[in-house]
Amino acid sequence: TPPKLAMIESLFILNRKGEVLLEKHWRGRVPRSMCKIFWDEYNRVSKREEDEAPPVIITSKGYFFYKHHRDLYFFSPSKSETPPLLFFDFVERLIDIFEHYFVDATEEKVKENFITIHY
């Protein structure tokens, strides 16, 4: 059998309270409960580091990749070893597109343009 290609399974966009603003699934369906697990782990690690958590958090549930941009958190969980740069490059390009079309990538702009972004 051919090797399994590495790719992002799901992407969640969270606000600064950890609430899901938008979610997109490409491979299977990751439950929203993973966002709560990520948010708790992010806050726990951030308190310990006295700064923001590292961009890749490794837990018993898998790998949590995230990018903090203004008041948004782009989050992608993965059960397998996915190349981190795949996620970060994708999210950077997504932020660039948001800023090109909506002037800024913020919670307010995501809510205002939900339909455009989601579809």
Short mmCIF file of C-alpha atoms in Angstrom, two decimals, residues 1-7 9 27 80:
data_model
loop_
_atom_site.label_atom_id
_atom_site.label_comp_id
_atom_site.label_asym_id
_atom_site.label_seq_id
_atom_site.Cartn_x
_atom_site.Cartn_y
_atom_site.Cartn_z
CA THR A 1 0.00 0.00 0.00
CA PRO A 2 1.22 3.53 -0.71
CA PRO A 3 2.34 5.64 2.27
CA LYS A 4 -0.30 7.79 3.91
CA LEU A 5 0.10 11.44 2.91
CA ALA A 6 0.57 13.93 5.73
CA MET A 7 -2.11 16.57 5.82
CA GLU A 9 -7.24 16.72 9.34
CA ARG A 27 -10.27 13.90 6.96
CA SER A 80 -0.26 11.18 13.82
#
